Amino acid sequence: MILRNDNEISHCTFEHIEAAKGVHHLFTTRLGGASEGAYSSMNLSALTGDNPDVVMQNYYRIASLGFPVESMVFSKQSHGCRVRQITAEDRGKGIVRDCDYKGIDGLVTNDPSVTLVTFYADCVPLYFYDPVKRAIGLSHAGWRGTVGQIGAKTLQSMADHYDSDPVDILVGIGPSICKSCFEVGNEVAEEFAQAFDFASDFIVSCGKKPDKSYIDLQGINRQSLICAGIPAENIELSGMCTKENTDLFYSHRAMGLKRGTLAAFMRLDDAEGHRGAR
C-alpha cells in the first residue's frame, strides 16, 4: 500500500489495484481536513460529536480527488455482514439524501456514476475490483463481520449481480488494528475457532492473561478470501495498524468514542477512462 499526498490530503492506495487501471480508490488518513481538537483533521463522521458543517467541508476536500459528493453512497454499518447492490438511483444517499436502508456493511456496484463509501476506526476495510466484469465492492469487516465472512458474502454478491469470478478479482485489505493490538476475551476467540478451521493459525494467547487472546483480523480475512476462491497473489495487505499509528489514523481502541472516523472510497472509471461519470 502506498501513502500519497494530493491536494494536501494524505491518503493510501493499493499498488495492484492502481496498476490494473479502470478504477479510482483511496483510504483516508486523519490528515488534510478541517476538523479540530480530538477530530483533527480529516474526520468523515459527525456521529462522535464533530461539527457537521466542518465534516461536510472534509467531504468536499475528498471530492477534489475525483469523488464528487453527489456520487457518494454510504454504508449504514451495524458490524454485520449484509451486502447491498448500489445503482445510480442510490447516488447521494447518506450524504445529501437520507438512506432508505440500514444494517449494511458491504456495498457492490458496476455503475461508474457511483462512489462507494464505508467507514472505519480499527475495523478491516476490504476492497474488491473485478477488471474483467467491471465491478467493485467495499466491505467493513469488524470482528463480527469477519466471523460472518462478509468478504465471502461480498464476493457472492458480485457473482450474483455481475457474474464475477473470484479468480479475476483483486482484493485490498486496508489499515486496521493489528494482531499485536487486537486483544479480546477468549469467548470472542472461540467464535473465530468455531467459524474457521484455520483460526488457530491467527489466534495467540496473551500469556499472562489466560482469559485473553490476540487475533489477526487482517490475516483471517485474507485466508477466508483465499478459501472463497481469490488467488493469494491477488490480495494486497496494507500491513498498517491504526492503533499503533494514531498520528496517521483514528483508532477506537486508542482514542475512545471522541475521535474521528476514516473512510474507504471506490469508484469505477467511465468507458472513456475518466474518473467516473459526473
PDB file of C-alpha atoms in Angstrom:
ATOM      1  CA  MET A   1       0.000   0.000   0.000  1.00  0.00           C
ATOM      2  CA  ILE A   2       1.250   3.476  -0.895  1.00  0.00           C
ATOM      3  CA  LEU A   3       0.867   6.608   1.245  1.00  0.00           C
ATOM      4  CA  ARG A   4       0.147   9.598  -1.008  1.00  0.00           C
ATOM      5  CA  ASN A   5      -0.371  13.321  -0.645  1.00  0.00           C
ATOM      6  CA  ASP A   6      -2.553  15.021  -3.254  1.00  0.00           C
ATOM      7  CA  ASN A   7      -4.110  18.469  -2.859  1.00  0.00           C
ATOM      8  CA  GLU A   8      -2.530  18.454   0.628  1.00  0.00           C
ATOM      9  CA  ILE A   9      -4.700  15.431   1.527  1.00  0.00           C
ATOM     10  CA  SER A  10      -2.872  12.377   2.864  1.00  0.00           C
ATOM     11  CA  HIS A  11      -4.375   9.052   1.744  1.00  0.00           C
ATOM     12  CA  CYS A  12      -3.476   5.448   0.931  1.00  0.00           C
ATOM     13  CA  THR A  13      -3.907   3.384  -2.245  1.00  0.00           C
ATOM     14  CA  PHE A  14      -3.223  -0.233  -3.211  1.00  0.00           C
ATOM     15  CA  GLU A  15      -0.475  -0.728  -5.770  1.00  0.00           C
ATOM     16  CA  HIS A  16      -2.018  -3.706  -7.594  1.00  0.00           C
ATOM     17  CA  ILE A  17      -5.488  -2.143  -7.876  1.00  0.00           C
ATOM     18  CA  GLU A  18      -3.991   1.098  -9.127  1.00  0.00           C
ATOM     19  CA  ALA A  19      -1.829  -0.754 -11.665  1.00  0.00           C
ATOM     20  CA  ALA A  20      -4.866  -2.600 -13.047  1.00  0.00           C
ATOM     21  CA  LYS A  21      -6.419   0.702 -14.218  1.00  0.00           C
ATOM     22  CA  GLY A  22     -10.117   1.364 -14.630  1.00  0.00           C
ATOM     23  CA  VAL A  23     -10.878   2.193 -11.010  1.00  0.00           C
ATOM     24  CA  HIS A  24     -10.239   5.046  -8.584  1.00  0.00           C
ATOM     25  CA  HIS A  25      -9.885   4.345  -4.872  1.00  0.00           C
ATOM     26  CA  LEU A  26      -8.352   5.509  -1.614  1.00  0.00           C
ATOM     27  CA  PHE A  27      -8.326   5.039   2.133  1.00  0.00           C
ATOM     28  CA  THR A  28      -8.215   8.234   4.153  1.00  0.00           C
ATOM     29  CA  THR A  29      -5.829   9.155   6.927  1.00  0.00           C
ATOM     30  CA  ARG A  30      -6.608  11.681   9.649  1.00  0.00           C
ATOM     31  CA  LEU A  31      -4.523  14.320   7.826  1.00  0.00           C
ATOM     32  CA  GLY A  32      -5.583  17.051   5.423  1.00  0.00           C
ATOM     33  CA  GLY A  33      -9.002  18.049   6.748  1.00  0.00           C
ATOM     34  CA  ALA A  34     -10.649  20.986   8.505  1.00  0.00           C
ATOM     35  CA  SER A  35     -11.744  19.358  11.794  1.00  0.00           C
ATOM     36  CA  GLU A  36     -10.126  20.436  15.048  1.00  0.00           C
ATOM     37  CA  GLY A  37      -9.328  19.095  18.511  1.00  0.00           C
ATOM     38  CA  ALA A  38      -9.998  15.392  19.063  1.00  0.00           C
ATOM     39  CA  TYR A  39     -11.323  15.191  15.483  1.00  0.00           C
ATOM     40  CA  SER A  40      -8.256  16.695  13.844  1.00  0.00           C
ATOM     41  CA  SER A  41      -8.346  16.805  10.952  1.00  0.00           C
ATOM     42  CA  MET A  42      -9.874  14.664   8.136  1.00  0.00           C
ATOM     43  CA  ASN A  43     -12.826  13.397  10.174  1.00  0.00           C
ATOM     44  CA  LEU A  44     -15.582  11.932   7.994  1.00  0.00           C
ATOM     45  CA  SER A  45     -18.379  11.429  10.513  1.00  0.00           C
ATOM     46  CA  ALA A  46     -20.376  13.754  12.757  1.00  0.00           C
ATOM     47  CA  LEU A  47     -21.665  10.841  14.847  1.00  0.00           C
ATOM     48  CA  THR A  48     -18.971  11.240  17.527  1.00  0.00           C
ATOM     49  CA  GLY A  49     -19.606  14.944  18.110  1.00  0.00           C
ATOM     50  CA  ASP A  50     -17.802  16.900  15.401  1.00  0.00           C
ATOM     51  CA  ASN A  51     -19.436  19.897  13.702  1.00  0.00           C
ATOM     52  CA  PRO A  52     -21.465  18.532  10.732  1.00  0.00           C
ATOM     53  CA  ASP A  53     -20.640  21.592   8.616  1.00  0.00           C
ATOM     54  CA  VAL A  54     -16.921  21.007   9.106  1.00  0.00           C
ATOM     55  CA  VAL A  55     -17.329  17.304   8.312  1.00  0.00           C
ATOM     56  CA  MET A  56     -19.027  18.305   5.050  1.00  0.00           C
ATOM     57  CA  GLN A  57     -16.041  20.546   4.270  1.00  0.00           C
ATOM     58  CA  ASN A  58     -13.887  17.446   4.610  1.00  0.00           C
ATOM     59  CA  TYR A  59     -16.061  15.597   2.097  1.00  0.00           C
ATOM     60  CA  TYR A  60     -15.637  18.399  -0.400  1.00  0.00           C
ATOM     61  CA  ARG A  61     -11.873  18.109   0.060  1.00  0.00           C
ATOM     62  CA  ILE A  62     -12.098  14.383  -0.731  1.00  0.00           C
ATOM     63  CA  ALA A  63     -14.293  15.250  -3.730  1.00  0.00           C
ATOM     64  CA  SER A  64     -11.362  17.212  -5.161  1.00  0.00           C
ATOM     65  CA  LEU A  65      -9.536  13.882  -5.569  1.00  0.00           C
ATOM     66  CA  GLY A  66     -12.133  12.587  -8.046  1.00  0.00           C
ATOM     67  CA  PHE A  67     -15.133  11.556  -5.956  1.00  0.00           C
ATOM     68  CA  PRO A  68     -17.986  14.074  -6.463  1.00  0.00           C
ATOM     69  CA  VAL A  69     -20.087  14.461  -3.337  1.00  0.00           C
ATOM     70  CA  GLU A  70     -23.319  13.820  -5.255  1.00  0.00           C
ATOM     71  CA  SER A  71     -21.955  10.452  -6.449  1.00  0.00           C
ATOM     72  CA  MET A  72     -21.238   9.126  -2.953  1.00  0.00           C
ATOM     73  CA  VAL A  73     -23.318   6.334  -1.406  1.00  0.00           C
ATOM     74  CA  PHE A  74     -22.731   5.491   2.253  1.00  0.00           C
ATOM     75  CA  SER A  75     -22.936   2.163   4.017  1.00  0.00           C
ATOM     76  CA  LYS A  76     -25.127   2.055   7.134  1.00  0.00           C
ATOM     77  CA  GLN A  77     -22.955  -0.202   9.252  1.00  0.00           C
ATOM     78  CA  SER A  78     -24.017  -2.455  12.099  1.00  0.00           C
ATOM     79  CA  HIS A  79     -20.940  -4.720  12.413  1.00  0.00           C
ATOM     80  CA  GLY A  80     -22.894  -7.327  10.465  1.00  0.00           C
ATOM     81  CA  CYS A  81     -22.410  -8.991   7.099  1.00  0.00           C
ATOM     82  CA  ARG A  82     -25.232  -7.772   4.853  1.00  0.00           C
ATOM     83  CA  VAL A  83     -24.237  -6.569   1.375  1.00  0.00           C
ATOM     84  CA  ARG A  84     -26.279  -4.222  -0.834  1.00  0.00           C
ATOM     85  CA  GLN A  85     -26.143  -3.713  -4.594  1.00  0.00           C
ATOM     86  CA  ILE A  86     -25.823   0.006  -5.383  1.00  0.00           C
ATOM     87  CA  THR A  87     -27.137   1.681  -8.552  1.00  0.00           C
ATOM     88  CA  ALA A  88     -27.381   5.217  -9.896  1.00  0.00           C
ATOM     89  CA  GLU A  89     -30.701   5.582  -8.070  1.00  0.00           C
ATOM     90  CA  ASP A  90     -28.765   5.481  -4.785  1.00  0.00           C
ATOM     91  CA  ARG A  91     -26.462   8.412  -5.591  1.00  0.00           C
ATOM     92  CA  GLY A  92     -26.123  10.810  -2.680  1.00  0.00           C
ATOM     93  CA  LYS A  93     -27.620   8.508  -0.038  1.00  0.00           C
ATOM     94  CA  GLY A  94     -26.089   9.142   3.353  1.00  0.00           C
ATOM     95  CA  ILE A  95     -24.551  12.488   2.452  1.00  0.00           C
ATOM     96  CA  VAL A  96     -27.070  14.676   0.580  1.00  0.00           C
ATOM     97  CA  ARG A  97     -30.081  12.338   0.859  1.00  0.00           C
ATOM     98  CA  ASP A  98     -31.396  10.065   3.592  1.00  0.00           C
ATOM     99  CA  CYS A  99     -30.646   6.354   3.337  1.00  0.00           C
ATOM    100  CA  ASP A 100     -33.637   4.054   2.883  1.00  0.00           C
ATOM    101  CA  TYR A 101     -31.653   1.094   4.246  1.00  0.00           C
ATOM    102  CA  LYS A 102     -29.767   0.162   7.410  1.00  0.00           C
ATOM    103  CA  GLY A 103     -27.590  -2.646   8.687  1.00  0.00           C
ATOM    104  CA  ILE A 104     -25.466  -2.645   5.520  1.00  0.00           C
ATOM    105  CA  ASP A 105     -21.722  -3.275   5.928  1.00  0.00           C
ATOM    106  CA  GLY A 106     -20.925  -4.121   2.298  1.00  0.00           C
ATOM    107  CA  LEU A 107     -21.605  -2.339  -0.984  1.00  0.00           C
ATOM    108  CA  VAL A 108     -21.179  -3.523  -4.598  1.00  0.00           C
ATOM    109  CA  THR A 109     -21.754  -1.808  -7.936  1.00  0.00           C
ATOM    110  CA  ASN A 110     -20.880  -1.825 -11.637  1.00  0.00           C
ATOM    111  CA  ASP A 111     -22.045   1.771 -12.178  1.00  0.00           C
ATOM    112  CA  PRO A 112     -19.282   4.361 -12.756  1.00  0.00           C
ATOM    113  CA  SER A 113     -21.590   7.188 -11.663  1.00  0.00           C
ATOM    114  CA  VAL A 114     -21.462   5.856  -8.088  1.00  0.00           C
ATOM    115  CA  THR A 115     -18.801   6.216  -5.392  1.00  0.00           C
ATOM    116  CA  LEU A 116     -18.962   3.555  -2.672  1.00  0.00           C
ATOM    117  CA  VAL A 117     -18.095   4.792   0.854  1.00  0.00           C
ATOM    118  CA  THR A 118     -17.557   2.735   4.028  1.00  0.00           C
ATOM    119  CA  PHE A 119     -16.269   3.770   7.480  1.00  0.00           C
ATOM    120  CA  TYR A 120     -13.567   2.684   9.964  1.00  0.00           C
ATOM    121  CA  ALA A 121     -11.668   3.339  13.180  1.00  0.00           C
ATOM    122  CA  ASP A 122      -9.850  -0.025  13.688  1.00  0.00           C
ATOM    123  CA  CYS A 123     -12.039  -2.475  11.728  1.00  0.00           C
ATOM    124  CA  VAL A 124     -10.790  -4.006   8.478  1.00  0.00           C
ATOM    125  CA  PRO A 125     -11.509  -2.324   5.107  1.00  0.00           C
ATOM    126  CA  LEU A 126     -11.932  -4.795   2.244  1.00  0.00           C
ATOM    127  CA  TYR A 127     -11.651  -3.544  -1.361  1.00  0.00           C
ATOM    128  CA  PHE A 128     -12.742  -5.670  -4.339  1.00  0.00           C
ATOM    129  CA  TYR A 129     -12.113  -4.934  -8.025  1.00  0.00           C
ATOM    130  CA  ASP A 130     -13.121  -7.148 -10.937  1.00  0.00           C
ATOM    131  CA  PRO A 131     -11.381  -5.675 -14.007  1.00  0.00           C
ATOM    132  CA  VAL A 132     -12.967  -8.303 -16.275  1.00  0.00           C
ATOM    133  CA  LYS A 133     -16.641  -7.730 -15.453  1.00  0.00           C
ATOM    134  CA  ARG A 134     -16.021  -4.096 -14.402  1.00  0.00           C
ATOM    135  CA  ALA A 135     -17.453  -4.324 -10.903  1.00  0.00           C
ATOM    136  CA  ILE A 136     -16.304  -3.180  -7.465  1.00  0.00           C
ATOM    137  CA  GLY A 137     -17.108  -3.778  -3.813  1.00  0.00           C
ATOM    138  CA  LEU A 138     -16.261  -2.332  -0.411  1.00  0.00           C
ATOM    139  CA  SER A 139     -16.869  -4.092   2.900  1.00  0.00           C
ATOM    140  CA  HIS A 140     -16.435  -3.165   6.550  1.00  0.00           C
ATOM    141  CA  ALA A 141     -15.117  -6.224   8.398  1.00  0.00           C
ATOM    142  CA  GLY A 142     -15.333  -5.800  12.142  1.00  0.00           C
ATOM    143  CA  TRP A 143     -14.738  -8.898  14.214  1.00  0.00           C
ATOM    144  CA  ARG A 144     -18.389  -9.911  13.931  1.00  0.00           C
ATOM    145  CA  GLY A 145     -18.400  -9.275  10.189  1.00  0.00           C
ATOM    146  CA  THR A 146     -15.196 -11.278   9.883  1.00  0.00           C
ATOM    147  CA  VAL A 147     -16.739 -14.222  11.748  1.00  0.00           C
ATOM    148  CA  GLY A 148     -19.789 -13.871   9.492  1.00  0.00           C
ATOM    149  CA  GLN A 149     -17.482 -13.904   6.435  1.00  0.00           C
ATOM    150  CA  ILE A 150     -18.590 -10.588   4.952  1.00  0.00           C
ATOM    151  CA  GLY A 151     -15.704 -10.840   2.489  1.00  0.00           C
ATOM    152  CA  ALA A 152     -17.005 -14.092   1.008  1.00  0.00           C
ATOM    153  CA  LYS A 153     -20.535 -12.674   1.002  1.00  0.00           C
ATOM    154  CA  THR A 154     -19.332  -9.635  -0.930  1.00  0.00           C
ATOM    155  CA  LEU A 155     -17.763 -11.962  -3.491  1.00  0.00           C
ATOM    156  CA  GLN A 156     -21.036 -13.882  -3.733  1.00  0.00           C
ATOM    157  CA  SER A 157     -22.952 -10.650  -4.281  1.00  0.00           C
ATOM    158  CA  MET A 158     -20.572  -9.686  -7.107  1.00  0.00           C
ATOM    159  CA  ALA A 159     -21.047 -13.134  -8.639  1.00  0.00           C
ATOM    160  CA  ASP A 160     -24.824 -12.946  -8.328  1.00  0.00           C
ATOM    161  CA  HIS A 161     -25.186  -9.440  -9.752  1.00  0.00           C
ATOM    162  CA  TYR A 162     -22.277  -9.156 -12.203  1.00  0.00           C
ATOM    163  CA  ASP A 163     -21.204 -12.749 -12.905  1.00  0.00           C
ATOM    164  CA  SER A 164     -17.808 -12.051 -11.328  1.00  0.00           C
ATOM    165  CA  ASP A 165     -15.360 -14.930 -10.958  1.00  0.00           C
ATOM    166  CA  PRO A 166     -13.171 -14.848  -7.798  1.00  0.00           C
ATOM    167  CA  VAL A 167     -10.063 -15.735  -9.826  1.00  0.00           C
ATOM    168  CA  ASP A 168     -10.335 -12.372 -11.600  1.00  0.00           C
ATOM    169  CA  ILE A 169     -10.890 -10.217  -8.525  1.00  0.00           C
ATOM    170  CA  LEU A 170      -8.193  -8.050  -6.953  1.00  0.00           C
ATOM    171  CA  VAL A 171      -8.508  -7.517  -3.193  1.00  0.00           C
ATOM    172  CA  GLY A 172      -7.019  -4.870  -0.934  1.00  0.00           C
ATOM    173  CA  ILE A 173      -7.046  -5.291   2.855  1.00  0.00           C
ATOM    174  CA  GLY A 174      -6.618  -1.839   4.340  1.00  0.00           C
ATOM    175  CA  PRO A 175      -5.226  -0.357   7.561  1.00  0.00           C
ATOM    176  CA  SER A 176      -6.830  -1.739  10.716  1.00  0.00           C
ATOM    177  CA  ILE A 177      -5.953  -2.828  14.216  1.00  0.00           C
ATOM    178  CA  CYS A 178      -3.115  -5.365  14.018  1.00  0.00           C
ATOM    179  CA  LYS A 179      -2.702  -8.787  15.596  1.00  0.00           C
ATOM    180  CA  SER A 180      -0.462  -7.365  18.352  1.00  0.00           C
ATOM    181  CA  CYS A 181      -3.109  -4.845  19.405  1.00  0.00           C
ATOM    182  CA  PHE A 182      -6.424  -6.666  18.980  1.00  0.00           C
ATOM    183  CA  GLU A 183      -6.855  -8.194  22.418  1.00  0.00           C
ATOM    184  CA  VAL A 184     -10.155  -9.981  23.043  1.00  0.00           C
ATOM    185  CA  GLY A 185     -11.766 -12.245  25.611  1.00  0.00           C
ATOM    186  CA  ASN A 186     -11.497 -15.955  24.980  1.00  0.00           C
ATOM    187  CA  GLU A 187     -15.242 -16.095  24.282  1.00  0.00           C
ATOM    188  CA  VAL A 188     -14.606 -13.989  21.160  1.00  0.00           C
ATOM    189  CA  ALA A 189     -11.655 -16.162  20.180  1.00  0.00           C
ATOM    190  CA  GLU A 190     -13.940 -19.187  20.497  1.00  0.00           C
ATOM    191  CA  GLU A 191     -16.350 -17.680  17.954  1.00  0.00           C
ATOM    192  CA  PHE A 192     -13.490 -17.474  15.463  1.00  0.00           C
ATOM    193  CA  ALA A 193     -12.433 -21.042  16.274  1.00  0.00           C
ATOM    194  CA  GLN A 194     -15.951 -22.262  15.533  1.00  0.00           C
ATOM    195  CA  ALA A 195     -16.230 -20.252  12.302  1.00  0.00           C
ATOM    196  CA  PHE A 196     -12.865 -21.161  10.710  1.00  0.00           C
ATOM    197  CA  ASP A 197     -10.952 -24.416  10.762  1.00  0.00           C
ATOM    198  CA  PHE A 198      -7.752 -22.399  10.230  1.00  0.00           C
ATOM    199  CA  ALA A 199      -8.449 -19.936  13.077  1.00  0.00           C
ATOM    200  CA  SER A 200      -5.733 -21.323  15.369  1.00  0.00           C
ATOM    201  CA  ASP A 201      -3.114 -20.019  12.919  1.00  0.00           C
ATOM    202  CA  PHE A 202      -4.270 -16.467  13.654  1.00  0.00           C
ATOM    203  CA  ILE A 203      -5.043 -16.576  17.393  1.00  0.00           C
ATOM    204  CA  VAL A 204      -2.365 -16.247  20.086  1.00  0.00           C
ATOM    205  CA  SER A 205      -2.795 -16.463  23.855  1.00  0.00           C
ATOM    206  CA  CYS A 206      -1.963 -13.294  25.809  1.00  0.00           C
ATOM    207  CA  GLY A 207       0.268 -15.317  28.118  1.00  0.00           C
ATOM    208  CA  LYS A 208      -0.045 -13.519  31.464  1.00  0.00           C
ATOM    209  CA  LYS A 209      -3.760 -13.016  30.770  1.00  0.00           C
ATOM    210  CA  PRO A 210      -5.128 -16.557  30.402  1.00  0.00           C
ATOM    211  CA  ASP A 211      -8.629 -15.223  29.709  1.00  0.00           C
ATOM    212  CA  LYS A 212      -7.433 -13.084  26.791  1.00  0.00           C
ATOM    213  CA  SER A 213      -6.194 -13.711  23.248  1.00  0.00           C
ATOM    214  CA  TYR A 214      -4.780 -11.728  20.338  1.00  0.00           C
ATOM    215  CA  ILE A 215      -6.444 -12.127  16.931  1.00  0.00           C
ATOM    216  CA  ASP A 216      -5.050 -11.307  13.482  1.00  0.00           C
ATOM    217  CA  LEU A 217      -8.120  -9.860  11.739  1.00  0.00           C
ATOM    218  CA  GLN A 218      -6.271  -8.995   8.533  1.00  0.00           C
ATOM    219  CA  GLY A 219      -4.819 -12.480   8.319  1.00  0.00           C
ATOM    220  CA  ILE A 220      -8.151 -14.208   8.926  1.00  0.00           C
ATOM    221  CA  ASN A 221      -9.871 -12.079   6.290  1.00  0.00           C
ATOM    222  CA  ARG A 222      -7.093 -12.870   3.825  1.00  0.00           C
ATOM    223  CA  GLN A 223      -7.308 -16.623   4.443  1.00  0.00           C
ATOM    224  CA  SER A 224     -11.116 -16.554   4.312  1.00  0.00           C
ATOM    225  CA  LEU A 225     -10.973 -14.899   0.890  1.00  0.00           C
ATOM    226  CA  ILE A 226      -8.436 -17.435  -0.357  1.00  0.00           C
ATOM    227  CA  CYS A 227     -10.822 -20.188   0.754  1.00  0.00           C
ATOM    228  CA  ALA A 228     -13.568 -18.381  -1.193  1.00  0.00           C
ATOM    229  CA  GLY A 229     -11.531 -18.606  -4.391  1.00  0.00           C
ATOM    230  CA  ILE A 230      -9.383 -15.462  -4.523  1.00  0.00           C
ATOM    231  CA  PRO A 231      -5.819 -16.317  -5.637  1.00  0.00           C
ATOM    232  CA  ALA A 232      -3.336 -15.437  -2.894  1.00  0.00           C
ATOM    233  CA  GLU A 233      -1.342 -13.293  -5.324  1.00  0.00           C
ATOM    234  CA  ASN A 234      -4.440 -11.158  -5.949  1.00  0.00           C
ATOM    235  CA  ILE A 235      -4.573  -9.975  -2.329  1.00  0.00           C
ATOM    236  CA  GLU A 236      -2.582  -6.987  -1.079  1.00  0.00           C
ATOM    237  CA  LEU A 237      -2.262  -6.404   2.670  1.00  0.00           C
ATOM    238  CA  SER A 238      -1.671  -2.873   3.895  1.00  0.00           C
ATOM    239  CA  GLY A 239       0.473  -4.028   6.803  1.00  0.00           C
ATOM    240  CA  MET A 240      -0.546  -0.836   8.646  1.00  0.00           C
ATOM    241  CA  CYS A 241      -2.007  -0.740  12.176  1.00  0.00           C
ATOM    242  CA  THR A 242      -4.455   2.003  13.087  1.00  0.00           C
ATOM    243  CA  LYS A 243      -3.885   1.678  16.851  1.00  0.00           C
ATOM    244  CA  GLU A 244      -0.089   1.850  16.554  1.00  0.00           C
ATOM    245  CA  ASN A 245      -0.181   4.846  14.198  1.00  0.00           C
ATOM    246  CA  THR A 246      -2.568   7.373  15.732  1.00  0.00           C
ATOM    247  CA  ASP A 247      -0.527  10.192  14.202  1.00  0.00           C
ATOM    248  CA  LEU A 248      -1.849   8.924  10.857  1.00  0.00           C
ATOM    249  CA  PHE A 249      -5.136   7.156  11.655  1.00  0.00           C
ATOM    250  CA  TYR A 250      -8.037   7.320  14.089  1.00  0.00           C
ATOM    251  CA  SER A 251      -8.341   4.328  16.416  1.00  0.00           C
ATOM    252  CA  HIS A 252     -11.327   3.474  18.585  1.00  0.00           C
ATOM    253  CA  ARG A 253      -9.192   1.264  20.819  1.00  0.00           C
ATOM    254  CA  ALA A 254      -6.611   4.009  21.360  1.00  0.00           C
ATOM    255  CA  MET A 255      -8.855   7.095  21.407  1.00  0.00           C
ATOM    256  CA  GLY A 256     -12.300   6.010  22.543  1.00  0.00           C
ATOM    257  CA  LEU A 257     -15.538   7.493  21.244  1.00  0.00           C
ATOM    258  CA  LYS A 258     -14.395  11.108  20.946  1.00  0.00           C
ATOM    259  CA  ARG A 259     -12.312  10.762  17.815  1.00  0.00           C
ATOM    260  CA  GLY A 260     -12.662  10.991  14.061  1.00  0.00           C
ATOM    261  CA  THR A 261     -13.639   8.368  11.519  1.00  0.00           C
ATOM    262  CA  LEU A 262     -11.714   7.103   8.494  1.00  0.00           C
ATOM    263  CA  ALA A 263     -13.345   6.113   5.213  1.00  0.00           C
ATOM    264  CA  ALA A 264     -12.779   3.953   2.145  1.00  0.00           C
ATOM    265  CA  PHE A 265     -13.766   5.354  -1.271  1.00  0.00           C
ATOM    266  CA  MET A 266     -14.004   3.405  -4.526  1.00  0.00           C
ATOM    267  CA  ARG A 267     -15.338   4.264  -7.970  1.00  0.00           C
ATOM    268  CA  LEU A 268     -15.117   2.840 -11.479  1.00  0.00           C
ATOM    269  CA  ASP A 269     -13.761   4.961 -14.316  1.00  0.00           C
ATOM    270  CA  ASP A 270     -16.237   5.536 -17.131  1.00  0.00           C
ATOM    271  CA  ALA A 271     -15.988   3.979 -20.620  1.00  0.00           C
ATOM    272  CA  GLU A 272     -13.601   6.714 -21.780  1.00  0.00           C
ATOM    273  CA  GLY A 273     -11.306   6.172 -18.825  1.00  0.00           C
ATOM    274  CA  HIS A 274     -12.441   9.293 -16.977  1.00  0.00           C
ATOM    275  CA  ARG A 275     -12.775   9.051 -13.232  1.00  0.00           C
ATOM    276  CA  GLY A 276     -16.482   8.431 -13.090  1.00  0.00           C
ATOM    277  CA  ALA A 277     -19.383   9.966 -14.956  1.00  0.00           C
ATOM    278  CA  ARG A 278     -20.343  13.312 -13.468  1.00  0.00           C
TER     279      ARG A 278
END
